[in-house]
GROMACS .gro file of C-alpha atoms in nm:
model
  287
    1MET     CA    1   4.164   3.408  -2.808
    2ARG     CA    2   4.207   3.478  -2.436
    3LYS     CA    3   4.463   3.272  -2.247
    4LYS     CA    4   4.324   3.334  -1.899
    5SER     CA    5   4.128   3.044  -1.747
    6ILE     CA    6   3.759   3.102  -1.688
    7GLU     CA    7   3.674   3.039  -1.326
    8ARG     CA    8   3.374   3.254  -1.236
    9ILE     CA    9   3.071   3.294  -1.463
   10LEU     CA   10   2.783   3.536  -1.409
   11ILE     CA   11   2.462   3.471  -1.603
   12VAL     CA   12   2.260   3.791  -1.637
   13GLY     CA   13   1.909   3.654  -1.670
   14GLY     CA   14   2.001   3.334  -1.490
   15SER     CA   15   1.647   3.258  -1.372
   16GLY     CA   16   1.502   3.272  -1.723
   17TYR     CA   17   1.427   2.985  -1.958
   18LEU     CA   18   1.775   2.967  -2.112
   19GLY     CA   19   1.954   3.104  -1.807
   20ARG     CA   20   1.844   2.816  -1.584
   21ALA     CA   21   1.961   2.561  -1.839
   22LEU     CA   22   2.298   2.733  -1.869
   23TYR     CA   23   2.334   2.742  -1.491
   24ARG     CA   24   2.268   2.368  -1.465
   25GLU     CA   25   2.515   2.300  -1.748
   26PHE     CA   26   2.799   2.502  -1.594
   27GLN     CA   27   2.761   2.453  -1.220
   28SER     CA   28   2.966   2.132  -1.211
   29PHE     CA   29   3.257   2.292  -1.394
   30TYR     CA   30   3.282   2.655  -1.280
   31GLN     CA   31   3.180   2.888  -1.002
   32VAL     CA   32   2.850   3.007  -1.147
   33PHE     CA   33   2.629   3.295  -1.037
   34GLY     CA   34   2.308   3.435  -1.180
   35THR     CA   35   2.058   3.717  -1.156
   36PHE     CA   36   1.681   3.702  -1.117
   37CYS     CA   37   1.431   3.980  -1.176
   38ASN     CA   38   1.096   3.904  -1.015
   39PRO     CA   39   1.064   3.847  -0.638
   40ASP     CA   40   1.066   3.474  -0.568
   41ASP     CA   41   1.146   3.285  -0.247
   42PHE     CA   42   1.341   3.018  -0.433
   43TRP     CA   43   1.581   3.262  -0.599
   44GLU     CA   44   1.599   3.483  -0.290
   45ASN     CA   45   1.724   3.186  -0.089
   46HIS     CA   46   1.959   3.060  -0.360
   47GLY     CA   47   2.304   3.167  -0.251
   48ALA     CA   48   2.440   3.198  -0.604
   49PHE     CA   49   2.165   3.431  -0.733
   50TYR     CA   50   2.129   3.807  -0.699
   51HIS     CA   51   1.817   4.016  -0.745
   52TYR     CA   52   1.854   4.249  -1.043
   53ASN     CA   53   1.596   4.452  -1.234
   54SER     CA   54   1.751   4.638  -1.525
   55SER     CA   55   1.479   4.904  -1.511
   56SER     CA   56   1.561   5.009  -1.155
   57ASP     CA   57   1.891   4.853  -1.042
   58ALA     CA   58   2.256   4.905  -1.125
   59LEU     CA   59   2.452   4.601  -1.237
   60GLY     CA   60   2.780   4.735  -1.099
   61PRO     CA   61   2.738   4.622  -0.735
   62ILE     CA   62   2.675   4.262  -0.847
   63LEU     CA   63   2.976   4.269  -1.077
   64GLU     CA   64   3.195   4.402  -0.797
   65GLN     CA   65   3.076   4.132  -0.560
   66VAL     CA   66   3.098   3.837  -0.801
   67ARG     CA   67   3.409   3.953  -0.989
   68PRO     CA   68   3.328   3.730  -1.290
   69SER     CA   69   3.585   3.642  -1.550
   70HIS     CA   70   3.300   3.571  -1.794
   71VAL     CA   71   2.949   3.720  -1.818
   72ILE     CA   72   2.672   3.559  -2.022
   73VAL     CA   73   2.386   3.793  -2.108
   74THR     CA   74   2.053   3.620  -2.170
   75MET     CA   75   1.793   3.866  -2.045
   76TRP     CA   76   1.500   4.053  -2.196
   77SER     CA   77   1.461   4.416  -2.090
   78ALA     CA   78   1.291   4.734  -2.189
   79HIS     CA   79   1.496   4.874  -2.478
   80GLN     CA   80   1.674   5.161  -2.301
   81ALA     CA   81   1.716   4.969  -1.975
   82GLY     CA   82   1.883   4.685  -2.161
   83LEU     CA   83   2.119   4.923  -2.342
   84ASP     CA   84   2.208   5.097  -2.015
   85ALA     CA   85   2.282   4.761  -1.850
   86ILE     CA   86   2.510   4.651  -2.134
   87SER     CA   87   2.687   4.989  -2.130
   88GLU     CA   88   2.756   4.944  -1.759
   89LEU     CA   89   2.879   4.590  -1.820
   90ILE     CA   90   3.111   4.704  -2.098
   91GLN     CA   91   3.270   4.966  -1.872
   92TYR     CA   92   3.338   4.695  -1.616
   93ALA     CA   93   3.472   4.458  -1.881
   94TYR     CA   94   3.716   4.718  -2.014
   95VAL     CA   95   3.875   4.759  -1.673
   96HIS     CA   96   3.876   4.394  -1.565
   97LYS     CA   97   3.934   4.228  -1.905
   98THR     CA   98   3.611   4.033  -1.863
   99GLN     CA   99   3.483   3.817  -2.146
  100ILE     CA  100   3.119   3.878  -2.247
  101THR     CA  101   2.889   3.638  -2.432
  102LEU     CA  102   2.561   3.783  -2.561
  103LEU     CA  103   2.282   3.545  -2.656
  104SER     CA  104   2.128   3.733  -2.945
  105HIS     CA  105   1.829   3.653  -3.166
  106VAL     CA  106   1.737   3.544  -3.517
  107MET     CA  107   1.516   3.854  -3.534
  108VAL     CA  108   1.820   4.070  -3.615
  109PHE     CA  109   1.757   3.938  -3.968
  110ASP     CA  110   1.379   3.974  -3.986
  111ALA     CA  111   1.407   4.219  -4.275
  112VAL     CA  112   1.610   3.963  -4.475
  113ASP     CA  113   1.365   3.740  -4.656
  114GLN     CA  114   1.535   3.602  -4.967
  115HIS     CA  115   1.793   3.370  -4.810
  116PRO     CA  116   1.902   3.220  -4.478
  117SER     CA  117   2.141   3.434  -4.274
  118TYR     CA  118   2.504   3.350  -4.196
  119PRO     CA  119   2.721   3.513  -3.926
  120SER     CA  120   2.896   3.737  -4.179
  121HIS     CA  121   2.571   3.872  -4.326
  122ARG     CA  122   2.456   4.228  -4.266
  123ARG     CA  123   2.193   4.270  -3.993
  124GLN     CA  124   1.857   4.409  -4.108
  125SER     CA  125   1.546   4.432  -3.894
  126ILE     CA  126   1.206   4.600  -3.901
  127SER     CA  127   1.080   4.471  -3.566
  128GLN     CA  128   1.138   4.624  -3.223
  129THR     CA  129   1.285   4.294  -3.102
  130GLY     CA  130   1.531   4.278  -3.388
  131LYS     CA  131   1.635   4.643  -3.352
  132TYR     CA  132   1.686   4.593  -2.978
  133PHE     CA  133   1.924   4.301  -3.029
  134ILE     CA  134   2.108   4.483  -3.307
  135ASP     CA  135   2.169   4.771  -3.066
  136LEU     CA  136   2.292   4.527  -2.799
  137GLU     CA  137   2.525   4.363  -3.050
  138LYS     CA  138   2.670   4.699  -3.156
  139LEU     CA  139   2.745   4.787  -2.794
  140ILE     CA  140   2.914   4.454  -2.727
  141GLN     CA  141   3.128   4.498  -3.038
  142LYS     CA  142   3.281   4.813  -2.891
  143LEU     CA  143   3.495   4.588  -2.672
  144PRO     CA  144   3.830   4.458  -2.800
  145ASP     CA  145   3.774   4.170  -3.042
  146ASP     CA  146   3.910   3.909  -2.800
  147GLN     CA  147   3.661   4.001  -2.527
  148TRP     CA  148   3.324   3.942  -2.690
  149LEU     CA  149   3.118   3.661  -2.838
  150ILE     CA  150   2.775   3.701  -2.997
  151ALA     CA  151   2.577   3.377  -3.020
  152ARG     CA  152   2.263   3.429  -3.227
  153VAL     CA  153   1.995   3.176  -3.143
  154ALA     CA  154   1.736   3.021  -3.375
  155MET     CA  155   1.386   2.916  -3.263
  156VAL     CA  156   1.429   2.705  -2.947
  157ILE     CA  157   1.236   2.379  -2.912
  158GLY     CA  158   1.253   2.196  -2.580
  159ILE     CA  159   1.099   2.126  -2.242
  160ASN     CA  160   0.888   2.426  -2.139
  161SER     CA  161   1.000   2.625  -2.444
  162PRO     CA  162   0.754   2.903  -2.532
  163VAL     CA  163   0.698   2.755  -2.879
  164VAL     CA  164   0.596   2.409  -2.762
  165ARG     CA  165   0.406   2.535  -2.457
  166ASP     CA  166   0.194   2.754  -2.685
  167ILE     CA  167   0.125   2.462  -2.920
  168LYS     CA  168   0.027   2.237  -2.627
  169LEU     CA  169  -0.207   2.500  -2.489
  170LYS     CA  170  -0.374   2.557  -2.826
  171LEU     CA  171  -0.417   2.184  -2.879
  172ALA     CA  172  -0.557   2.130  -2.532
  173GLN     CA  173  -0.811   2.410  -2.583
  174ASN     CA  174  -0.875   2.314  -2.947
  175ASP     CA  175  -0.777   2.664  -3.055
  176PRO     CA  176  -0.623   2.732  -3.398
  177ILE     CA  177  -0.245   2.765  -3.420
  178GLU     CA  178  -0.098   3.035  -3.643
  179VAL     CA  179   0.125   2.892  -3.915
  180PHE     CA  180   0.320   3.066  -4.190
  181PRO     CA  181   0.315   2.835  -4.494
  182ASN     CA  182   0.563   3.043  -4.695
  183LEU     CA  183   0.812   3.099  -4.412
  184ILE     CA  184   1.129   2.888  -4.390
  185VAL     CA  185   1.297   2.866  -4.048
  186SER     CA  186   1.576   2.697  -3.855
  187ALA     CA  187   1.554   2.568  -3.498
  188ILE     CA  188   1.755   2.422  -3.211
  189THR     CA  189   1.685   2.235  -2.889
  190ARG     CA  190   1.760   2.398  -2.557
  191ASP     CA  191   1.984   2.106  -2.460
  192MET     CA  192   2.196   2.139  -2.774
  193LEU     CA  193   2.214   2.516  -2.735
  194VAL     CA  194   2.365   2.499  -2.385
  195LYS     CA  195   2.614   2.235  -2.502
  196GLN     CA  196   2.719   2.464  -2.787
  197ILE     CA  197   2.760   2.761  -2.552
  198HIS     CA  198   2.966   2.545  -2.315
  199TYR     CA  199   3.188   2.441  -2.605
  200LEU     CA  200   3.236   2.803  -2.714
  201ILE     CA  201   3.334   2.913  -2.366
  202ASN     CA  202   3.577   2.622  -2.329
  203GLN     CA  203   3.731   2.721  -2.662
  204LYS     CA  204   3.744   3.087  -2.549
  205ALA     CA  205   3.574   3.167  -2.878
  206CYS     CA  206   3.527   3.524  -2.997
  207GLY     CA  207   3.327   3.687  -3.276
  208ILE     CA  208   2.982   3.591  -3.406
  209VAL     CA  209   2.835   3.240  -3.424
  210HIS     CA  210   2.493   3.099  -3.510
  211CYS     CA  211   2.329   2.833  -3.294
  212ALA     CA  212   2.083   2.657  -3.524
  213SER     CA  213   1.995   2.337  -3.706
  214THR     CA  214   2.205   2.223  -4.000
  215ASP     CA  215   1.902   2.238  -4.231
  216LEU     CA  216   1.575   2.429  -4.268
  217ILE     CA  217   1.202   2.361  -4.261
  218HIS     CA  218   0.879   2.538  -4.353
  219HIS     CA  219   0.711   2.683  -4.046
  220ILE     CA  220   0.385   2.499  -4.114
  221ASP     CA  221   0.569   2.165  -4.132
  222LEU     CA  222   0.751   2.238  -3.806
  223ILE     CA  223   0.424   2.311  -3.624
  224THR     CA  224   0.231   2.017  -3.766
  225GLU     CA  225   0.512   1.769  -3.694
  226ILE     CA  226   0.535   1.890  -3.333
  227SER     CA  227   0.157   1.861  -3.303
  228ASP     CA  228   0.170   1.509  -3.442
  229LEU     CA  229   0.426   1.404  -3.180
  230LEU     CA  230   0.204   1.559  -2.913
  231GLY     CA  231  -0.083   1.337  -3.024
  232ARG     CA  232  -0.278   1.558  -3.265
  233LYS     CA  233  -0.231   1.458  -3.628
  234GLN     CA  234  -0.460   1.726  -3.771
  235PRO     CA  235  -0.442   2.036  -3.552
  236ARG     CA  236  -0.656   2.338  -3.621
  237VAL     CA  237  -0.443   2.600  -3.791
  238THR     CA  238  -0.478   2.954  -3.920
  239HIS     CA  239  -0.272   3.022  -4.231
  240VAL     CA  240  -0.091   3.357  -4.229
  241TYR     CA  241   0.062   3.485  -4.551
  242ASN     CA  242   0.298   3.781  -4.517
  243SER     CA  243   0.416   3.730  -4.873
  244ASN     CA  244   0.316   3.543  -5.185
  245LYS     CA  245   0.668   3.403  -5.220
  246GLU     CA  246   0.879   3.187  -4.993
  247THR     CA  247   1.067   3.389  -4.731
  248TYR     CA  248   1.331   3.308  -4.473
  249LEU     CA  249   1.378   3.379  -4.103
  250ALA     CA  250   1.659   3.131  -4.056
  251LEU     CA  251   2.010   3.115  -3.917
  252MET     CA  252   2.278   2.901  -4.076
  253SER     CA  253   2.629   2.827  -3.946
  254GLU     CA  254   2.950   2.822  -4.140
  255ALA     CA  255   3.035   2.467  -4.250
  256ALA     CA  256   3.323   2.419  -4.005
  257GLN     CA  257   3.163   2.598  -3.710
  258TRP     CA  258   3.072   2.295  -3.499
  259PRO     CA  259   3.222   1.951  -3.438
  260SER     CA  260   2.996   1.664  -3.542
  261HIS     CA  261   2.862   1.594  -3.190
  262LEU     CA  262   2.734   1.954  -3.167
  263GLN     CA  263   2.543   1.947  -3.495
  264ILE     CA  264   2.171   1.877  -3.508
  265ASN     CA  265   1.923   1.862  -3.794
  266VAL     CA  266   1.565   1.982  -3.792
  267GLN     CA  267   1.414   1.636  -3.753
  268GLU     CA  268   1.629   1.574  -3.447
  269VAL     CA  269   1.525   1.911  -3.306
  270ILE     CA  270   1.158   1.826  -3.349
  271THR     CA  271   1.188   1.477  -3.204
  272GLN     CA  272   1.417   1.555  -2.910
  273GLY     CA  273   1.260   1.890  -2.828
  274THR     CA  274   0.902   1.767  -2.842
  275LEU     CA  275   0.938   1.426  -2.679
  276SER     CA  276   1.099   1.594  -2.378
  277HIS     CA  277   0.749   1.725  -2.304
  278ILE     CA  278   0.582   1.387  -2.306
  279GLU     CA  279   0.574   1.193  -1.979
  280THR     CA  280   0.248   1.004  -2.030
  281THR     CA  281  -0.011   0.971  -2.300
  282LYS     CA  282  -0.223   1.220  -2.108
  283SER     CA  283   0.048   1.484  -2.080
  284LEU     CA  284  -0.118   1.705  -2.340
  285LEU     CA  285  -0.408   1.791  -2.113
  286ASN     CA  286  -0.230   1.758  -1.780
  287SER     CA  287   0.067   1.991  -1.831
   0.00000   0.00000   0.00000
């Protein structure tokens, strides 16, 4: 564990879905800075944000200007651009003893289908997304053990989350939603995720952790329960079978990983993450 106090945090990908939530969580406690990729007047005029496109820009000048003691990486990039950015960050971290937290992805286990995946399990992926995050993880792990944290994230349910936005759009247009009846998954709300990351940073945690629900659910049940809360008890669905047996794409934490107030079960994820979308009874068609 590092003994040095964390005072300045840089969120690479700070204007993204998770990055914005992390910025809001941390800004009252630390000096927080972020990067944004696409031109936008709001971010351009936000004094704590820096324009950064991993495909064309170097990260070094931002690091030299911010001088962060902790960098949180939560960005999506083209494969090689992302690897180059992390390599540049690691070089900086070596010299300045900077702590790095990488928000990784459940897809690093998408070739594991017979059981849920724990932090100590071997990574196996067949998808481009999974292979990308495995490569990022391997780069981060080249740092000394006390300088890196990998937080793998399960499916995120919450306000404006891609999962729920897609369901709302399909329901509003009466289009079928793809469901995987034989797939077992874990999930987490965005709000709980940022609280867990805040806790990890306060604890100066290192190593690999999983941010996920304490239990699991079939994908079809997850989708239909979210649809029910959004006002559609019998949504149109398309059943997709990748296997004739039950398979897993699920993260599980070690038993003692989180204190009780940072644990959440699937039903709580569904309720809290879905109801955050509902402002009125007409919100389905108006948002």
